[in-house]
Coordinates of C-alpha atoms and ligand atoms in Angstrom, one line a residue:
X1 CA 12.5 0.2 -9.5
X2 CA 11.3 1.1 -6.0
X3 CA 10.3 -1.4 -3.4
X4 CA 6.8 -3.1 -3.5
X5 CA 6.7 -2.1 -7.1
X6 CA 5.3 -4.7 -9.6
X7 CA 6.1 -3.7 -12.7
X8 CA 4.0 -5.1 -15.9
X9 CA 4.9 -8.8 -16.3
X10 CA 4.5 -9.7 -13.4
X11 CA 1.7 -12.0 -11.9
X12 CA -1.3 -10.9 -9.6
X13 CA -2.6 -13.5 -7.4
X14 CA -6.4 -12.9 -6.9
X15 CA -8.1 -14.7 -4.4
X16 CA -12.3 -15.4 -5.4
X17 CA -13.7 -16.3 -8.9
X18 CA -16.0 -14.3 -9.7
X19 CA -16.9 -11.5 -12.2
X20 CA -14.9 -9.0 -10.2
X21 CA -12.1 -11.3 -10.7
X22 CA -13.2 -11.5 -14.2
X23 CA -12.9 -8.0 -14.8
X24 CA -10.0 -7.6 -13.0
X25 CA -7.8 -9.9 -14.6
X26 CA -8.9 -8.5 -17.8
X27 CA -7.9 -5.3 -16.8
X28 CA -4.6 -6.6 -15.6
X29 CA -3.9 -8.3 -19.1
X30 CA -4.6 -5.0 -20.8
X31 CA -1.6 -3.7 -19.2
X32 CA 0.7 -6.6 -19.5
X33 CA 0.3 -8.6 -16.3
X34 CA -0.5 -12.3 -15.7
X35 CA -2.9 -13.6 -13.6
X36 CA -3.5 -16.6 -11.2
X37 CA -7.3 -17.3 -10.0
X38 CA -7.6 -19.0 -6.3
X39 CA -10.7 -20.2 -5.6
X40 CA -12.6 -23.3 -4.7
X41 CA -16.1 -23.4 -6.7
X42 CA -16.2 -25.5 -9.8
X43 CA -17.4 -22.3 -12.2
X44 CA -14.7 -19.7 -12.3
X45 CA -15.6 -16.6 -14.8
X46 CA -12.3 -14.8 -13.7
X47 CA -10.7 -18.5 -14.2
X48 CA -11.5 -18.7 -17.8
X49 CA -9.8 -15.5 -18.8
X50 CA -6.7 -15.9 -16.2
X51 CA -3.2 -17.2 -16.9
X52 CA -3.5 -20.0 -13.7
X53 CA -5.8 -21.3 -11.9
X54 CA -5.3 -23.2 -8.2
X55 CA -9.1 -24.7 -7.3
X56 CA -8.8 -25.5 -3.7
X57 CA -10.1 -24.3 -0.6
X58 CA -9.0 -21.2 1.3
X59 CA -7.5 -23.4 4.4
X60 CA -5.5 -25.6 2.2
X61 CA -2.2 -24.6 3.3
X62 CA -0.3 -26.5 0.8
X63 CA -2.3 -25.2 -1.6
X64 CA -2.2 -21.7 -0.1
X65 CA 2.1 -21.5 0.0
X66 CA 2.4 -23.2 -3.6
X67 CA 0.2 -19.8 -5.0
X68 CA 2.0 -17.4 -2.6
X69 CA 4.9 -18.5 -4.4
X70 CA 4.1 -18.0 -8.2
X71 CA 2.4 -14.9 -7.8
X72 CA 4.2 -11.2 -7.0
X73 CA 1.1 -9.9 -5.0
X74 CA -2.2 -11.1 -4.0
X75 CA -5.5 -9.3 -3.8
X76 CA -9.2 -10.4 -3.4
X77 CA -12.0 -9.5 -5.3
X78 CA -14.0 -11.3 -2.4
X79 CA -14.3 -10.0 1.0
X80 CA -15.2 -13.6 2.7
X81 CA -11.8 -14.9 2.1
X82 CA -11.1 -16.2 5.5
X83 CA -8.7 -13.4 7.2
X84 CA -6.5 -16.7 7.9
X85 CA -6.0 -17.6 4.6
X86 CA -4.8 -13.9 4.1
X87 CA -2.8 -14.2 6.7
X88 CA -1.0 -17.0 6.0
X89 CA -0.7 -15.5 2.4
X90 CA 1.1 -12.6 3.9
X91 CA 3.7 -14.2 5.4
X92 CA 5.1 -15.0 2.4
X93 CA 4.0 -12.6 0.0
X94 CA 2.6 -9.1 -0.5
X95 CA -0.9 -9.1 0.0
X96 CA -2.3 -5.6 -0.8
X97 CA -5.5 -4.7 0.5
X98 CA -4.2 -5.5 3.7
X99 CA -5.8 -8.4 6.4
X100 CA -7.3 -5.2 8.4
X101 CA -9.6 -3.7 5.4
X102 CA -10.8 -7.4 4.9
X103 CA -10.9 -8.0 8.8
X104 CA -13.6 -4.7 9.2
X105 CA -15.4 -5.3 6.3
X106 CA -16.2 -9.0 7.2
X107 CA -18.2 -8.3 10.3
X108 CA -20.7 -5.4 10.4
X109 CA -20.6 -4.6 13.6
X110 CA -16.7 -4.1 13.8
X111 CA -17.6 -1.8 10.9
X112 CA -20.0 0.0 12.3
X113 CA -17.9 0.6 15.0
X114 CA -15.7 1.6 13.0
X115 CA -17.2 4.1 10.9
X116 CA -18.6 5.5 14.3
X117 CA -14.9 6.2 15.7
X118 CA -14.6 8.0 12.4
X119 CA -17.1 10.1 12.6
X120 CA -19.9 8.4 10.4
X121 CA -23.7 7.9 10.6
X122 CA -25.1 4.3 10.0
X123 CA -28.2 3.9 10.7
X124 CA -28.9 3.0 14.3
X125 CA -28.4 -0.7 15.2
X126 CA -27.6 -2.9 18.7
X127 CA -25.4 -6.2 18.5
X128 CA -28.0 -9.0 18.5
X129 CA -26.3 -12.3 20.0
X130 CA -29.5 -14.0 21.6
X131 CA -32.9 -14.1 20.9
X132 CA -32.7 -12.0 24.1
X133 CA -30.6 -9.4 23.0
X134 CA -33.2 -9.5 19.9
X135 CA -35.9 -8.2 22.2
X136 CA -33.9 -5.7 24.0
X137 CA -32.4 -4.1 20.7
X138 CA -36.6 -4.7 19.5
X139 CA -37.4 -2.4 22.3
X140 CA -34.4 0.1 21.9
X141 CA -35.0 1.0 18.4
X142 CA -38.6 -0.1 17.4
X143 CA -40.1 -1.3 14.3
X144 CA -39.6 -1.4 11.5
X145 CA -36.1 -2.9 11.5
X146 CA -33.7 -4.7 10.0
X147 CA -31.5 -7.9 11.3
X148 CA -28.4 -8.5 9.5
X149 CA -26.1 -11.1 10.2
X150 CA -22.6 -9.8 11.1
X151 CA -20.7 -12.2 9.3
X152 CA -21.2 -13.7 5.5
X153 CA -24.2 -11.1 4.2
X154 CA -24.4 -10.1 1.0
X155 CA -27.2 -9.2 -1.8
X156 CA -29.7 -8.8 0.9
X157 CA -28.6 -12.2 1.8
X158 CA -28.6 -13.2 5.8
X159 CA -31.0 -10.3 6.3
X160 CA -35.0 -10.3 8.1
X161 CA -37.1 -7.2 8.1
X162 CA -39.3 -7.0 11.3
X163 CA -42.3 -5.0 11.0
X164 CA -43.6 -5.5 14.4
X165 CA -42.2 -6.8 17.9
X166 CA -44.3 -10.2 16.4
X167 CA -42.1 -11.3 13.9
X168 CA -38.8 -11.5 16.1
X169 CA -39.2 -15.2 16.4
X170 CA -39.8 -16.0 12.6
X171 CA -36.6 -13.0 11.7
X172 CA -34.2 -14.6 14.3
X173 CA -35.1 -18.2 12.6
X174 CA -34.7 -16.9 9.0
X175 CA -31.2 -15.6 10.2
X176 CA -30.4 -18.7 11.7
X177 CA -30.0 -17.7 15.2
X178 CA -26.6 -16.4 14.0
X179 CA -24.5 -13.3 15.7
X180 CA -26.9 -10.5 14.2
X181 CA -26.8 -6.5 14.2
X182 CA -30.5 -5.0 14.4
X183 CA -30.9 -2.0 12.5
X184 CA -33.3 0.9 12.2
X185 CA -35.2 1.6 9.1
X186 CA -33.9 4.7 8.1
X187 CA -36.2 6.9 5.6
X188 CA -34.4 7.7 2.3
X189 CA -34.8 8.8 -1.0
X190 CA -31.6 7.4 -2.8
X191 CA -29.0 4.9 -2.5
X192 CA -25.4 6.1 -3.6
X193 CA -22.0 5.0 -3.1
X194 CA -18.4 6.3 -3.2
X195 CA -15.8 4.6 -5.0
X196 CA -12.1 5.5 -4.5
X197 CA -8.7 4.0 -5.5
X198 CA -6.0 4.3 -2.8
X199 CA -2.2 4.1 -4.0
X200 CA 0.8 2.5 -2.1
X201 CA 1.9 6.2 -1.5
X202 CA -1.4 7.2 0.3
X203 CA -2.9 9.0 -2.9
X204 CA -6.3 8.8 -3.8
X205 CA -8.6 9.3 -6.4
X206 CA -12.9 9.0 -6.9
X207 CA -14.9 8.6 -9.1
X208 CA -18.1 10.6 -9.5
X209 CA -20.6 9.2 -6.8
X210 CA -23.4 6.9 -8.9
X211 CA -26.8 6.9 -7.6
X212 CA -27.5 3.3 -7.1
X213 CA -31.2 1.2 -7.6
X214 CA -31.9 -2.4 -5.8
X215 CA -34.7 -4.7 -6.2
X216 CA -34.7 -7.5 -3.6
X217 CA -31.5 -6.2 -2.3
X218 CA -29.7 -6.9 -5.3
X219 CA -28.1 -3.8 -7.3
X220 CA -30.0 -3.4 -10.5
X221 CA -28.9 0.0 -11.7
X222 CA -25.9 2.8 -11.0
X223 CA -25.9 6.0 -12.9
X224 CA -24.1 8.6 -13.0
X225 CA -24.3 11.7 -12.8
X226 CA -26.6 11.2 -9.3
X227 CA -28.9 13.7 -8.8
X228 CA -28.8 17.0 -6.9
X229 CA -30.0 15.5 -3.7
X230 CA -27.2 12.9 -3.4
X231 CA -24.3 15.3 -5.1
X232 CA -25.1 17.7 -1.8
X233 CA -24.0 14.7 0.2
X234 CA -20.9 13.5 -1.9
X235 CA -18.6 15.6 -0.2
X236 CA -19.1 14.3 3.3
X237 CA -19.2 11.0 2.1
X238 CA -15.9 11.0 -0.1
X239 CA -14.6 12.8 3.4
X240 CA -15.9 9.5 5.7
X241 CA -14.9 7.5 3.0
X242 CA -11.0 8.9 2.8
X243 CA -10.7 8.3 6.5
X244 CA -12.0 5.0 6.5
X245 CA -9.4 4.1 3.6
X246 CA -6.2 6.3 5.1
X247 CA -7.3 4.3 8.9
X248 CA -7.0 0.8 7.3
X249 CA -4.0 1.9 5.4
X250 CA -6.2 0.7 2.4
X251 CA -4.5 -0.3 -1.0
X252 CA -6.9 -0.4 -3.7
X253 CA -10.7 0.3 -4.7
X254 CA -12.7 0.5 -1.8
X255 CA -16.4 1.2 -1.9
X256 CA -19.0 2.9 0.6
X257 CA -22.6 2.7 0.4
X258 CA -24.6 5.3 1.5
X259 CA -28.2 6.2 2.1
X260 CA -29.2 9.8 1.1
X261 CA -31.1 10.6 4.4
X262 CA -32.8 13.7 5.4
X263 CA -29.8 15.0 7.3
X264 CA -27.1 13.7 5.1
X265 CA -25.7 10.7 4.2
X266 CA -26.1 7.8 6.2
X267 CA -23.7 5.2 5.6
X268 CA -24.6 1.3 5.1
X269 CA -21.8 -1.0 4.5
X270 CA -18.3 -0.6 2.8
X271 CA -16.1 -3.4 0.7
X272 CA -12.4 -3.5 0.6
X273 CA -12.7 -4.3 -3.3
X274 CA -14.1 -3.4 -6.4
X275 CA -17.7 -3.0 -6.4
X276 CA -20.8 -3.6 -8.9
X277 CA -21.6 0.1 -8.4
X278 CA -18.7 0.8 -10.2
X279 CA -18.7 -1.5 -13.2
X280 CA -20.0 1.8 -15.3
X281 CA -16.3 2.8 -14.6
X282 CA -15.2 0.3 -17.7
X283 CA -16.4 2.4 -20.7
X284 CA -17.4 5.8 -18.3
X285 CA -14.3 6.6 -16.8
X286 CA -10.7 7.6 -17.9
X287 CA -9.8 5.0 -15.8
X288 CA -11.9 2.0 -14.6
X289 CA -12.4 0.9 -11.2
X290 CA -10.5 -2.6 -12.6
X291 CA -7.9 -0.6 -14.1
X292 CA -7.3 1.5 -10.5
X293 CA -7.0 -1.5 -8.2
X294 CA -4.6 -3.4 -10.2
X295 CA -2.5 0.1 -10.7
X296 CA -2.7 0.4 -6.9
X297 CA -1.7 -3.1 -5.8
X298 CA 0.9 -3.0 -8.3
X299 CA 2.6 0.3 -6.7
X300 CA 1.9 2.4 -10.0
X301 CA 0.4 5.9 -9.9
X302 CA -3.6 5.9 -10.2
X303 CA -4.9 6.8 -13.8
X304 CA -8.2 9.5 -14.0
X305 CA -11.4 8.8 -12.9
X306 CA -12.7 11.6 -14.6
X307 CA -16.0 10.8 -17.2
X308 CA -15.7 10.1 -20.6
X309 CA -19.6 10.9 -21.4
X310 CA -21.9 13.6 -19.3
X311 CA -24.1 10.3 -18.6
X312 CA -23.4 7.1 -17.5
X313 CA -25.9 4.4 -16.8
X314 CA -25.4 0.7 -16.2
X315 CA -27.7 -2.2 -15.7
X316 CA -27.7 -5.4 -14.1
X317 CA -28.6 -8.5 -15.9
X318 CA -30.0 -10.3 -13.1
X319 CA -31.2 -14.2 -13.4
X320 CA -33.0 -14.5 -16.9
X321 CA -32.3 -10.8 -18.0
X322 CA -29.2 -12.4 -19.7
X323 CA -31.7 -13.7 -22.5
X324 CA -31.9 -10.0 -23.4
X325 CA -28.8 -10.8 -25.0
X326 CA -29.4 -9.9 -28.6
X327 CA -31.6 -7.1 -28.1
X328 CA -28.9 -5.4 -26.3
X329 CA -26.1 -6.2 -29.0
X330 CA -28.7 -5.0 -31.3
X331 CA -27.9 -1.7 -29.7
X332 CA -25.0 -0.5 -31.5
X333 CA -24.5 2.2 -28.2
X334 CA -25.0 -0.5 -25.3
X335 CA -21.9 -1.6 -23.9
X336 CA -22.2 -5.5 -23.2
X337 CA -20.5 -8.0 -20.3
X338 CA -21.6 -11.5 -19.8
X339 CA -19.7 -13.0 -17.4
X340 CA -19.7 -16.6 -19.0
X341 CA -21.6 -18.3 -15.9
X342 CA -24.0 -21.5 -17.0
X343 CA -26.7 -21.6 -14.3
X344 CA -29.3 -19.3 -14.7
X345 CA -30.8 -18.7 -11.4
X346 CA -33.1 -15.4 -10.0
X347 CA -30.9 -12.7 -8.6
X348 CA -27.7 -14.3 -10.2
X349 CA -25.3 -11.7 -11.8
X350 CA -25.2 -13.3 -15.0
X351 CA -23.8 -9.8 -16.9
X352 CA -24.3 -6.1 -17.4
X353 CA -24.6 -3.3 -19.8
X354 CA -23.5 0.6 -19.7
X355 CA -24.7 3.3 -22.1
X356 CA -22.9 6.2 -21.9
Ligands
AMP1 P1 -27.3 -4.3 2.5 O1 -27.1 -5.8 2.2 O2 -27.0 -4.0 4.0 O3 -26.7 -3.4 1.5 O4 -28.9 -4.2 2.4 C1 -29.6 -4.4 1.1 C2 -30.6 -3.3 0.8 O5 -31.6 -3.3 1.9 C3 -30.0 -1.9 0.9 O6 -29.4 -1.6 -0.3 C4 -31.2 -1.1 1.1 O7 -32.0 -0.9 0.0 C5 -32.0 -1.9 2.1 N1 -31.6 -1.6 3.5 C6 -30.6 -2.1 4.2 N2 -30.5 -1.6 5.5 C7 -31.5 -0.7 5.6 C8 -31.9 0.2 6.6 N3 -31.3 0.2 7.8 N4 -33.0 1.0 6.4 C9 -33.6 0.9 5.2 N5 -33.3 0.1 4.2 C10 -32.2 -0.7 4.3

C-alpha cells in the first residue's frame, strides 16, 4: 500500500468532542476504522460512539504523545485546537489537515489576509488592537459595523455590532478589549457556503453550494439546491475556495462562507473541517461530508458528492427545538440526529433533521 495510506482498520485520532466528531467517527466506523476522541470537556457526543477516549487538555504533553501513539493519523473537528498541540502531535504522527489550514483559520485577520492574496472579497475590515485603532478603523469604514475578535469567535460569539461612532466604547467592552478586526456591513441577500473535500493527491471534489439561514448568528437552516442568485456566484466561490485549499496544501473538508453581494460573492470566514452547512451531505449526497474527510485523511480516493434527491433541506435543532423530538420521528420522511448532549441551553446544537 502506498505511503500515508491508512487503510480500514486502522485508528483515526480526532482532536475535539463535539457533534462533528460525532459524525465523523460514525462515518469512520461505517467503513471499518476505529476511533480515539481527545478532548478535555466532561460531555463528549463523538466520545460515546468512539472506540477511545483520552479526556485531558490540549497542552498535556504526556497526554498528547500517549494518543499520538495509538492512533495512525489525527485530525480535528475543532479549529481552536491550539496550533501547539498540533504541532507537537505532528512530530510524531500524521496529522492531516495540516498546522497551516488550522494556523489561518484561527485568526481572522491572517485569513483575511489571506483570502486577499488570493484574490478574494471579504467584506472591508481594519485590524483593531486598541480602543484607538477602534476609532480610526470607526472613521475609515463608517457605521454600521461589525467587531470580531480575531481569535476564538464562533456562532456569532466574540462579535459587537456598532450602529453609530457612540457605541464604540460599549462594542470594544463586550469584546473584551481583545485583538479585534472591524468589519463593514455588507448588504446581502443570501448566505451560502462551499464545501469541498481535498485528497492527499491534490484532488477535489464539492458539493452543491447550500444556501444557508442564521438567527442570532447561529446556522438554523442549509438547503440545497440555493437559488439562482447564489448558483450565479458558486463558480467564483468554488474557484476562491480551490485556491485557498491547494495554498494550505489542505487535506480534508474544508468550508467557505460566503455572502451573496450585489457584485458577487463576498467571502466571510472559512473552517479547515467539516461544517454544519454540510450536515444535509449525510442522507443528500452520494457521499457525506463525514464520509469525504475521513476518505481524505486516510489517503483513499474521494467518493461523489453528487445529490441523491433534487431537494435537500436541513434544520438546526437549536436549544429547546430538541423537544420537537417526536413530532419529527412522527415524520416517516424526516431524517433525525440528536447528538446525545444533556444541557439544554438557547443556541445549543442539540441535533438536526434533513428532508430530502
Ligand atoms: P460570523 O461569525 O462571522 O459568521 O458572523 C455571524 C453572522 O453575522 C453571519 O452569518 C452574518 O449573518 C452576520 N455577519 C457577519 N459579518 C457580517 C458583515 N460584515 N456584514 C453583514 N452581516 C455580517
Amino acid at each position: 500500500m502506498s505511503q500515508g495510506v491508512i487503510a480500514p482498520g486502522g485508528t483515526i485520532g480526532i482532536l475535539g468532542g463535539g457533534q462533528l466528531g460525532r459524525m465523523l467517527a460514525l462515518a469512520a466506523a461505517a467503513m471499518g476504522y476505529r476511533v480515539h476522541v481527545f478532548a478535555p470537556e466532561a460531555e463528549l457526543p463523538a466520545g460515546d460512539v468512539a472506540a477511545e477516549v483520552t479526556r485531558a487538555p490540549y497542552d498535556d504533553a504526556a497526554a498528547l504523545a500517549a494518543f499520538a501513539a495509538r492512533v495512525d493519523v489525527v485530525t480535528f473537528e475543532f479549529e481552536n485546537v491550539p496550533v501547539a498541540a498540533v504541532a507537537a502531535l505532528a512530530q510524531r504522527a500524521l496529522v492531516r489537515p495540516g498546522a497551516k489550514s488550522l494556523e489561518i483559520a484561527q485568526d481572522r485577520l491572517a485569513e483575511k489576509r489571506f483570502v486577499t492574496g488570493l484574490g478574494g472579497r471579504p467584506a472591508p475590515f481594519r485590524a483593531v488592537d486598541s480602543r484607538a485603532d477602534l476609532d480610526a478603523a470607526l472613521a475609515d469604514l463608517g457605521t454600521p459595523a461589525i467587531l470580531k475578535t480575531r481569535r476564538m469567535g464562533y456562532d456569532g460569539k466574540g462579535q459587537a455590532r456598532i450602529l453609530a461612532a457612540a457605541d464604540a466604547d460599549t462594542a470594544w467592552a463586550a469584546i473584551g478589549e481583545r485583538p479585534a478586526v472591524l468589519e463593514a456591513f455588507v448588504a446581502f441577500e443570501h448566505e451560502f457556503s462551499v464545501l469541498l473535500a481535498r485528497g492527499v493527491d491534490g484532488a477535489t471534489v464539492y458539493w452543491p453550494v447550500p444556501v444557508n439561514a442564521h438567527e442570532g448568528g447561529i446556522l438554523a437552516m442549509s438547503q440545497v439546491p440555493a437559488p439562482p442568485a447564489v448558483q450565479a456566484q458558486a463558480d467564483a466561490a468554488l474557484a476562491l475556495a480551490v485556491r485557498i485549499a491547494d495554498a494550505l496544501d489542505h487535506v480534508g473538508v474544508l468550508a467557505c462562507e460566503f455572502f451573496a453581494g450585489a457584485d458577487g460573492p463576498i467571502f466571510n470566514e472559512m473552517a479547515p473541517r467539516v461544517h454544519n452547512s454540510g450536515h444535509w451531505t449525510i442522507e443528500g449526497a452520494r457521499a457525506s461530508q463525514f464520509e469525504n474527510h475521513i476518505r481524505a485523511v486516510c489517503g483513499l480516493p474521494l467518493g461523489s458528492p453528487d445529490l441523491t434527491a433534487p431537494s435537500v433541506r436541513m434544520r438546526n435543532l437549536l436549544g429547546d427545538d430538541v423537544h420537537d423530538w417526536p413530532a419529527l420521528l412522527a415524520d416517516p420522511h424526516a431524517h433525525l440526529h440528536l447528538y446525545g448532549k444533556g444541557e439544554v441551553k438557547p443556541g445549543r446544537k442539540m441535533g438536526h433533521v434533513t428532508w430530502l
